mmCIF file of C-alpha atoms and ligand atoms in Angstrom:
data_model
loop_
_atom_site.group_PDB
_atom_site.id
_atom_site.type_symbol
_atom_site.label_atom_id
_atom_site.label_comp_id
_atom_site.label_asym_id
_atom_site.label_seq_id
_atom_site.Cartn_x
_atom_site.Cartn_y
_atom_site.Cartn_z
ATOM 1 C CA MET A 1 195.761 198.163 108.793
ATOM 2 C CA VAL A 2 195.135 201.374 107.911
ATOM 3 C CA GLN A 3 192.348 202.003 106.491
ATOM 4 C CA LEU A 4 190.886 205.927 106.455
ATOM 5 C CA THR A 5 187.378 206.710 107.927
ATOM 6 C CA GLU A 6 185.101 208.796 106.139
ATOM 7 C CA SER A 7 185.639 211.776 108.862
ATOM 8 C CA ASP A 8 189.774 211.384 107.547
ATOM 9 C CA ILE A 9 188.623 212.244 103.675
ATOM 10 C CA GLN A 10 188.072 215.881 102.642
ATOM 11 C CA THR A 11 188.103 214.977 99.138
ATOM 12 C CA ARG A 12 184.664 213.397 99.106
ATOM 13 C CA GLU A 13 184.168 212.017 95.634
ATOM 14 C CA ILE A 14 186.629 209.435 96.359
ATOM 15 C CA LEU A 15 183.998 207.846 98.240
ATOM 16 C CA ASP A 16 181.944 207.153 95.208
ATOM 17 C CA TYR A 17 184.945 205.320 93.433
ATOM 18 C CA ARG A 18 183.882 201.879 92.142
ATOM 19 C CA GLY A 19 186.634 198.776 91.691
ATOM 20 C CA LEU A 20 190.127 199.320 92.734
ATOM 21 C CA HIS A 21 191.941 202.665 92.274
ATOM 22 C CA LEU A 22 195.533 203.588 92.818
ATOM 23 C CA PHE A 23 196.990 206.822 93.382
ATOM 24 C CA HIS A 24 200.750 206.402 92.841
ATOM 25 C CA TYR A 25 203.774 207.832 90.938
ATOM 26 C CA SER A 26 206.070 206.306 88.587
ATOM 27 C CA MET A 27 209.257 206.774 90.530
ATOM 28 C CA SER A 28 207.892 206.266 93.945
ATOM 29 C CA SER A 29 209.402 203.280 95.604
ATOM 30 C CA CYS A 30 206.261 202.139 97.502
ATOM 31 C CA SER A 31 204.141 202.746 94.635
ATOM 32 C CA GLN A 32 206.587 200.198 92.536
ATOM 33 C CA LYS A 33 206.371 197.347 95.304
ATOM 34 C CA LEU A 34 202.478 197.943 94.935
ATOM 35 C CA ARG A 35 202.557 197.535 91.160
ATOM 36 C CA ALA A 36 204.930 194.745 90.895
ATOM 37 C CA PHE A 37 202.709 193.218 93.492
ATOM 38 C CA LEU A 38 199.662 193.548 91.604
ATOM 39 C CA ASN A 39 201.549 192.710 88.212
ATOM 40 C CA VAL A 40 202.320 189.194 89.942
ATOM 41 C CA LYS A 41 198.823 188.478 91.094
ATOM 42 C CA GLY A 42 197.719 189.797 87.613
ATOM 43 C CA VAL A 43 194.980 192.245 89.313
ATOM 44 C CA ASP A 44 193.730 195.421 86.886
ATOM 45 C CA TRP A 45 193.600 198.732 88.646
ATOM 46 C CA GLU A 46 192.741 202.428 87.476
ATOM 47 C CA PRO A 47 195.486 204.584 87.501
ATOM 48 C CA HIS A 48 195.468 208.189 89.113
ATOM 49 C CA VAL A 49 199.072 209.773 88.894
ATOM 50 C CA ILE A 50 200.010 212.033 91.764
ATOM 51 C CA ASP A 51 203.344 213.666 90.276
ATOM 52 C CA LEU A 52 205.721 213.809 93.026
ATOM 53 C CA SER A 53 208.277 215.872 90.945
ATOM 54 C CA LYS A 54 205.563 218.755 90.922
ATOM 55 C CA GLN A 55 204.735 218.311 94.491
ATOM 56 C CA GLU A 56 201.124 217.467 93.949
ATOM 57 C CA GLN A 57 201.209 215.191 96.829
ATOM 58 C CA ASN A 58 200.898 218.520 98.971
ATOM 59 C CA ASP A 59 197.968 219.855 97.002
ATOM 60 C CA PRO A 60 194.490 220.477 98.944
ATOM 61 C CA TRP A 61 193.065 217.994 96.881
ATOM 62 C CA PHE A 62 195.485 215.261 97.389
ATOM 63 C CA LEU A 63 195.666 216.025 101.166
ATOM 64 C CA GLY A 64 192.010 215.455 101.229
ATOM 65 C CA VAL A 65 192.656 211.660 99.581
ATOM 66 C CA ASN A 66 195.589 211.003 102.027
ATOM 67 C CA PRO A 67 195.910 213.498 105.263
ATOM 68 C CA ARG A 68 199.578 211.883 105.159
ATOM 69 C CA GLY A 69 200.409 213.341 101.391
ATOM 70 C CA LEU A 70 201.755 210.286 100.298
ATOM 71 C CA VAL A 71 201.375 207.770 97.567
ATOM 72 C CA PRO A 72 200.402 205.113 97.278
ATOM 73 C CA VAL A 73 196.768 205.146 97.945
ATOM 74 C CA LEU A 74 194.228 202.403 97.467
ATOM 75 C CA VAL A 75 190.627 202.887 97.015
ATOM 76 C CA ASP A 76 188.286 199.754 96.936
ATOM 77 C CA ASP A 77 184.867 200.525 96.296
ATOM 78 C CA GLY A 78 184.952 203.544 98.063
ATOM 79 C CA ALA A 79 187.062 202.135 100.992
ATOM 80 C CA VAL A 80 190.583 204.336 101.479
ATOM 81 C CA HIS A 81 193.577 202.317 102.619
ATOM 82 C CA ILE A 82 197.252 203.965 102.915
ATOM 83 C CA GLU A 83 200.396 202.652 104.298
ATOM 84 C CA SER A 84 201.700 200.332 101.400
ATOM 85 C CA ASN A 85 202.892 197.368 103.680
ATOM 86 C CA ASP A 86 199.091 197.590 105.034
ATOM 87 C CA ILE A 87 197.443 197.966 101.450
ATOM 88 C CA ILE A 88 199.376 194.700 100.312
ATOM 89 C CA ALA A 89 198.183 192.849 103.102
ATOM 90 C CA TYR A 90 194.730 193.632 102.562
ATOM 91 C CA LEU A 91 195.194 192.945 98.672
ATOM 92 C CA GLU A 92 196.693 189.537 99.461
ATOM 93 C CA ARG A 93 193.402 188.355 101.525
ATOM 94 C CA LYS A 94 191.671 189.651 98.787
ATOM 95 C CA PHE A 95 193.485 188.114 96.030
ATOM 96 C CA PRO A 96 195.292 185.049 97.256
ATOM 97 C CA ASP A 97 196.795 183.593 94.277
ATOM 98 C CA PRO A 98 199.842 183.074 93.281
ATOM 99 C CA VAL A 99 200.384 183.539 97.327
ATOM 100 C CA LEU A 100 203.261 186.022 98.352
ATOM 101 C CA ILE A 101 202.681 186.173 102.066
ATOM 102 C CA PRO A 102 202.444 182.619 103.001
ATOM 103 C CA ARG A 103 200.531 181.858 105.954
ATOM 104 C CA ASP A 104 203.144 180.156 107.960
ATOM 105 C CA GLN A 105 205.867 182.924 107.613
ATOM 106 C CA GLN A 106 203.392 185.776 108.040
ATOM 107 C CA ALA A 107 204.854 187.051 111.373
ATOM 108 C CA ALA A 108 208.476 186.695 109.959
ATOM 109 C CA ILE A 109 207.196 188.853 106.719
ATOM 110 C CA THR A 110 205.761 191.505 108.663
ATOM 111 C CA THR A 111 209.130 191.656 110.877
ATOM 112 C CA LEU A 112 210.887 192.321 107.430
ATOM 113 C CA LEU A 113 208.388 194.687 106.034
ATOM 114 C CA ALA A 114 208.681 196.671 108.741
ATOM 115 C CA ARG A 115 212.272 196.845 108.866
ATOM 116 C CA GLU A 116 211.998 197.710 105.148
ATOM 117 C CA ASP A 117 209.308 200.663 105.834
ATOM 118 C CA ASP A 118 211.954 201.948 108.780
ATOM 119 C CA LEU A 119 214.459 202.186 105.994
ATOM 120 C CA HIS A 120 212.355 204.351 103.596
ATOM 121 C CA LEU A 121 213.500 207.835 104.398
ATOM 122 C CA ASP A 122 217.238 206.535 104.341
ATOM 123 C CA LEU A 123 216.115 205.329 100.774
ATOM 124 C CA ARG A 124 214.927 208.807 100.409
ATOM 125 C CA LEU A 125 218.209 210.679 101.106
ATOM 126 C CA LEU A 126 220.617 208.251 99.218
ATOM 127 C CA SER A 127 217.598 208.377 96.222
ATOM 128 C CA PHE A 128 217.648 212.491 96.211
ATOM 129 C CA ARG A 129 221.516 212.975 96.242
ATOM 130 C CA PHE A 130 222.749 210.103 94.128
ATOM 131 C CA VAL A 131 219.845 209.484 91.630
ATOM 132 C CA HIS A 132 218.254 213.025 91.307
ATOM 133 C CA GLY A 133 221.162 214.865 92.311
ATOM 134 C CA ARG A 134 219.753 216.999 94.301
ATOM 135 C CA ASN A 135 221.171 218.189 97.819
ATOM 136 C CA GLY A 136 218.225 220.157 99.263
ATOM 137 C CA SER A 137 214.671 219.861 99.929
ATOM 138 C CA PRO A 138 212.209 219.833 97.061
ATOM 139 C CA LYS A 139 209.651 221.811 98.797
ATOM 140 C CA SER A 140 209.584 225.228 98.706
ATOM 141 C CA PRO A 141 208.275 227.324 101.916
ATOM 142 C CA GLU A 142 204.812 227.811 100.132
ATOM 143 C CA VAL A 143 204.407 224.053 99.205
ATOM 144 C CA ILE A 144 205.412 223.241 103.313
ATOM 145 C CA ALA A 145 202.777 225.658 104.058
ATOM 146 C CA ARG A 146 200.332 224.218 102.099
ATOM 147 C CA TYR A 147 201.280 220.570 103.333
ATOM 148 C CA GLN A 148 201.158 221.896 107.010
ATOM 149 C CA SER A 149 197.803 223.357 107.083
ATOM 150 C CA GLY A 150 196.194 220.767 104.322
ATOM 151 C CA GLY A 151 193.981 217.790 105.004
ATOM 152 C CA SER A 152 192.059 216.501 107.996
ATOM 153 C CA GLY A 153 194.913 216.019 110.071
ATOM 154 C CA THR A 154 193.546 212.508 111.507
ATOM 155 C CA VAL A 155 193.826 209.135 110.653
ATOM 156 C CA GLY A 156 191.355 206.543 111.689
ATOM 157 C CA GLY A 157 189.537 209.290 113.449
ATOM 158 C CA GLU A 158 192.842 210.184 115.578
ATOM 159 C CA PRO A 159 195.070 213.223 115.024
ATOM 160 C CA ASP A 160 197.851 211.975 113.458
ATOM 161 C CA THR A 161 201.660 212.747 113.934
ATOM 162 C CA HIS A 162 203.005 210.902 110.748
ATOM 163 C CA LYS A 163 202.868 214.427 109.089
ATOM 164 C CA HIS A 164 205.083 215.786 111.820
ATOM 165 C CA ARG A 165 208.123 213.015 110.893
ATOM 166 C CA GLU A 166 207.842 214.107 107.115
ATOM 167 C CA LEU A 167 208.231 217.702 108.041
ATOM 168 C CA ALA A 168 210.974 217.066 110.302
ATOM 169 C CA PHE A 169 212.318 215.146 107.443
ATOM 170 C CA TYR A 170 212.211 218.171 104.844
ATOM 171 C CA ALA A 171 212.761 220.585 107.351
ATOM 172 C CA GLN A 172 216.445 219.093 108.109
ATOM 173 C CA LEU A 173 216.782 218.696 104.355
ATOM 174 C CA ALA A 174 216.340 222.416 103.923
ATOM 175 C CA ARG A 175 218.719 223.171 106.696
ATOM 176 C CA ASP A 176 221.576 220.840 106.311
ATOM 177 C CA GLY A 177 221.381 219.196 102.717
ATOM 178 C CA ILE A 178 222.119 215.835 102.728
ATOM 179 C CA THR A 179 225.276 215.528 104.308
ATOM 180 C CA ASP A 180 228.237 212.791 103.684
ATOM 181 C CA ALA A 181 227.366 211.922 107.463
ATOM 182 C CA ALA A 182 224.223 211.057 106.627
ATOM 183 C CA VAL A 183 224.873 209.108 103.456
ATOM 184 C CA GLN A 184 227.353 206.936 105.359
ATOM 185 C CA SER A 185 224.676 206.213 108.368
ATOM 186 C CA ALA A 186 222.060 205.490 105.437
ATOM 187 C CA ALA A 187 224.375 203.427 103.312
ATOM 188 C CA ALA A 188 225.657 201.356 106.652
ATOM 189 C CA LYS A 189 221.842 200.468 107.205
ATOM 190 C CA PHE A 190 221.412 199.018 103.632
ATOM 191 C CA HIS A 191 224.713 197.269 103.953
ATOM 192 C CA ALA A 192 224.070 195.622 106.752
ATOM 193 C CA ALA A 193 220.547 194.522 105.369
ATOM 194 C CA PHE A 194 222.256 193.033 102.389
ATOM 195 C CA ALA A 195 224.918 191.220 103.938
ATOM 196 C CA ASP A 196 221.974 189.909 106.003
ATOM 197 C CA PHE A 197 220.361 188.744 102.697
ATOM 198 C CA GLU A 198 223.679 187.847 101.171
ATOM 199 C CA GLN A 199 224.095 184.836 103.648
ATOM 200 C CA ARG A 200 220.204 183.673 103.363
ATOM 201 C CA LEU A 201 220.903 183.372 99.586
ATOM 202 C CA GLY A 202 223.707 180.890 100.209
ATOM 203 C CA ALA A 203 221.271 178.571 101.138
ATOM 204 C CA GLN A 204 217.963 179.429 99.177
ATOM 205 C CA ALA A 205 216.912 180.663 96.017
ATOM 206 C CA TYR A 206 214.814 183.460 97.456
ATOM 207 C CA LEU A 207 215.152 186.230 100.574
ATOM 208 C CA ILE A 208 213.063 184.148 103.078
ATOM 209 C CA GLY A 209 212.953 180.389 101.220
ATOM 210 C CA PRO A 210 212.706 178.769 98.069
ATOM 211 C CA ASP A 211 209.686 180.786 96.437
ATOM 212 C CA LEU A 212 209.204 184.461 95.551
ATOM 213 C CA THR A 213 207.595 186.461 98.458
ATOM 214 C CA ILE A 214 206.327 190.104 99.162
ATOM 215 C CA VAL A 215 210.029 190.283 100.974
ATOM 216 C CA ASP A 216 212.049 189.988 97.619
ATOM 217 C CA ILE A 217 209.531 192.271 96.047
ATOM 218 C CA ALA A 218 210.008 194.870 98.218
ATOM 219 C CA TRP A 219 213.893 194.697 98.130
ATOM 220 C CA TYR A 220 214.203 194.241 94.483
ATOM 221 C CA VAL A 221 212.421 197.767 94.402
ATOM 222 C CA TYR A 222 214.878 198.944 96.802
ATOM 223 C CA ALA A 223 217.823 197.191 95.120
ATOM 224 C CA LYS A 224 216.819 198.700 91.907
ATOM 225 C CA ARG A 225 216.883 202.436 93.083
ATOM 226 C CA LEU A 226 220.146 201.692 94.903
ATOM 227 C CA THR A 227 221.337 200.463 91.637
ATOM 228 C CA LEU A 228 220.294 203.526 89.820
ATOM 229 C CA ALA A 229 222.124 205.520 92.888
ATOM 230 C CA GLY A 230 225.613 203.499 92.012
ATOM 231 C CA TYR A 231 225.646 201.076 95.047
ATOM 232 C CA PRO A 232 228.196 198.557 94.206
ATOM 233 C CA PHE A 233 226.200 195.056 94.451
ATOM 234 C CA ASP A 234 228.050 192.960 92.205
ATOM 235 C CA ARG A 235 231.494 193.534 94.200
ATOM 236 C CA LEU A 236 229.421 193.809 97.933
ATOM 237 C CA HIS A 237 227.234 191.263 97.556
ATOM 238 C CA PRO A 238 227.288 189.170 94.243
ATOM 239 C CA LYS A 239 224.791 186.184 95.515
ATOM 240 C CA PHE A 240 222.024 189.350 96.179
ATOM 241 C CA ALA A 241 223.325 190.583 92.844
ATOM 242 C CA ALA A 242 222.571 187.629 91.071
ATOM 243 C CA TRP A 243 219.364 187.158 92.835
ATOM 244 C CA PHE A 244 218.533 191.043 91.718
ATOM 245 C CA SER A 245 219.245 190.024 87.905
ATOM 246 C CA ARG A 246 216.875 186.965 88.012
ATOM 247 C CA LEU A 247 214.123 189.098 89.502
ATOM 248 C CA ASP A 248 214.779 191.881 86.995
ATOM 249 C CA ALA A 249 214.536 189.486 84.020
ATOM 250 C CA GLN A 250 210.492 188.986 84.821
ATOM 251 C CA SER A 251 208.334 191.531 82.987
ATOM 252 C CA ALA A 252 205.726 191.483 85.858
ATOM 253 C CA LEU A 253 208.488 193.032 87.930
ATOM 254 C CA ASN A 254 210.741 195.090 85.834
ATOM 255 C CA ALA A 255 207.587 197.138 84.548
ATOM 256 C CA ALA A 256 206.558 198.295 87.722
ATOM 257 C CA VAL A 257 210.039 199.789 88.172
ATOM 258 C CA GLU A 258 210.721 201.377 84.699
ATOM 259 C CA THR A 259 212.563 204.481 84.871
ATOM 260 C CA PRO A 260 211.363 206.979 82.497
ATOM 261 C CA ALA A 261 213.634 207.673 79.475
ATOM 262 C CA PRO A 262 214.545 211.562 80.253
ATOM 263 C CA LEU A 263 215.016 210.803 84.110
ATOM 264 C CA LEU A 264 217.710 208.044 82.622
ATOM 265 C CA ALA A 265 219.716 210.446 81.064
ATOM 266 C CA ARG A 266 219.647 213.110 83.986
ATOM 267 C CA ILE A 267 220.850 209.958 86.265
ATOM 268 C CA ALA A 268 223.785 209.370 83.909
ATOM 269 C CA GLU A 269 224.484 212.938 84.081
ATOM 270 C CA ASN A 270 224.670 213.214 87.566
ATOM 271 C CA ARG A 271 226.423 210.013 87.751
ATOM 272 C CA ARG A 272 229.368 211.332 85.485
ATOM 273 C CA ALA A 273 229.484 214.551 87.821
ATOM 274 C CA GLN A 274 229.665 212.498 90.801
ATOM 275 C CA VAL A 275 232.668 210.180 89.415
ATOM 276 C CA ASP A 276 234.398 213.756 88.167
ATOM 277 C CA SER A 277 234.061 215.202 91.493
ATOM 278 C CA GLY A 278 235.018 211.770 93.445
ATOM 279 C CA ALA A 279 231.656 212.012 95.235
ATOM 280 C CA THR A 280 229.658 208.616 94.221
ATOM 281 C CA LEU A 281 227.751 206.942 96.840
ATOM 282 C CA ALA A 282 230.565 204.179 97.041
ATOM 283 C CA ALA A 283 233.179 206.792 97.584
ATOM 284 C CA VAL A 284 231.385 209.181 100.287
ATOM 285 C CA ALA A 285 229.669 206.358 102.083
ATOM 286 C CA GLY A 286 233.173 204.119 101.775
ATOM 287 C CA LEU A 287 231.851 201.198 100.440
HETATM 288 N N1 GSH B 1 205.213 204.295 104.783
HETATM 289 C C1 GSH B 1 204.634 204.999 103.934
HETATM 290 C C2 GSH B 1 205.744 205.677 103.150
HETATM 291 C C3 GSH B 1 204.716 206.263 101.931
HETATM 292 C C4 GSH B 1 205.851 207.520 101.089
HETATM 293 O O1 GSH B 1 206.635 208.187 101.904
HETATM 294 N N2 GSH B 1 205.708 207.197 99.851
HETATM 295 C C5 GSH B 1 206.511 208.283 99.027
HETATM 296 C C6 GSH B 1 206.915 207.883 97.573
HETATM 297 S S1 GSH B 1 207.893 206.491 97.813
HETATM 298 C C7 GSH B 1 205.723 209.756 98.933
HETATM 299 O O2 GSH B 1 204.730 209.676 98.622
HETATM 300 N N3 GSH B 1 206.410 210.828 99.209
HETATM 301 C C8 GSH B 1 205.649 212.258 98.707
HETATM 302 C C9 GSH B 1 206.690 213.204 99.472
HETATM 303 O O3 GSH B 1 207.658 212.690 99.990
HETATM 304 O O4 GSH B 1 206.638 214.440 99.479
HETATM 305 C C10 GSH B 1 204.523 203.561 102.720
HETATM 306 O O5 GSH B 1 204.538 202.042 102.661
HETATM 307 O O6 GSH B 1 203.187 203.694 101.993
#
């Protein structure tokens, strides 16, 4: 569990927040997962939007909230939690109904969620290029410098190395862009995960059994994003596509992943350009 200690937090006013507060963003997949989880639980929370498109996550104020400069962040009566899967595990204990992490499947779920988290930077790459139509870094050198020097640099009172991983990701993006080879590697990882789920769905209604769990919510969010990116689910994984449609019909879930209308229009434009140039996700990744 990743709960920040007071010495990690420079933006001291959040320590006085009472009740449940969420720092989040509409198009952040980890925020979408957490919002869907809270919707299914029927839990209310106070929103604090951090606009990732304006790089607000790298402003000194927010780096004083989360030294990693990432959303989501949960503040519960002044206790500050980061890392979406840890936040979810914490909230499952606090709000046990309906059960989304069944006790007898806890170990399997932890493993599957860790696998999902490991694919996060791959999702970000595919999302940048095929959803947002961007092939370089969205962070200017000034933003990177602010990110590098901002925040306490500690998590749980210990020097934190997580930020280095983020900085390396953005340095590589600025240097190389999003190459076809990187797209192929990322898409292959998702293809393997979806092929695995396709098999499981032959025998059960949800990804790990007969009932909806947090694993379904997490992969629903990824599938939503990759649908926007043009991943050909219907053709490659028809059972998974049918599972997605069933989940997408639930308002608790689809409300959490709604794409703002202006962005939808830009995504459609990006798709047209990719089709015209023969460089869709399916074509580049050889799917
Ligand atoms: N492992 C973290 C990942 C959090 C993360 O990468 N959040 C993204 C949005 S989904 C973010 O804040 N990105 C900001 C950036 O890349 O600068 C979690 O599960 O909370």
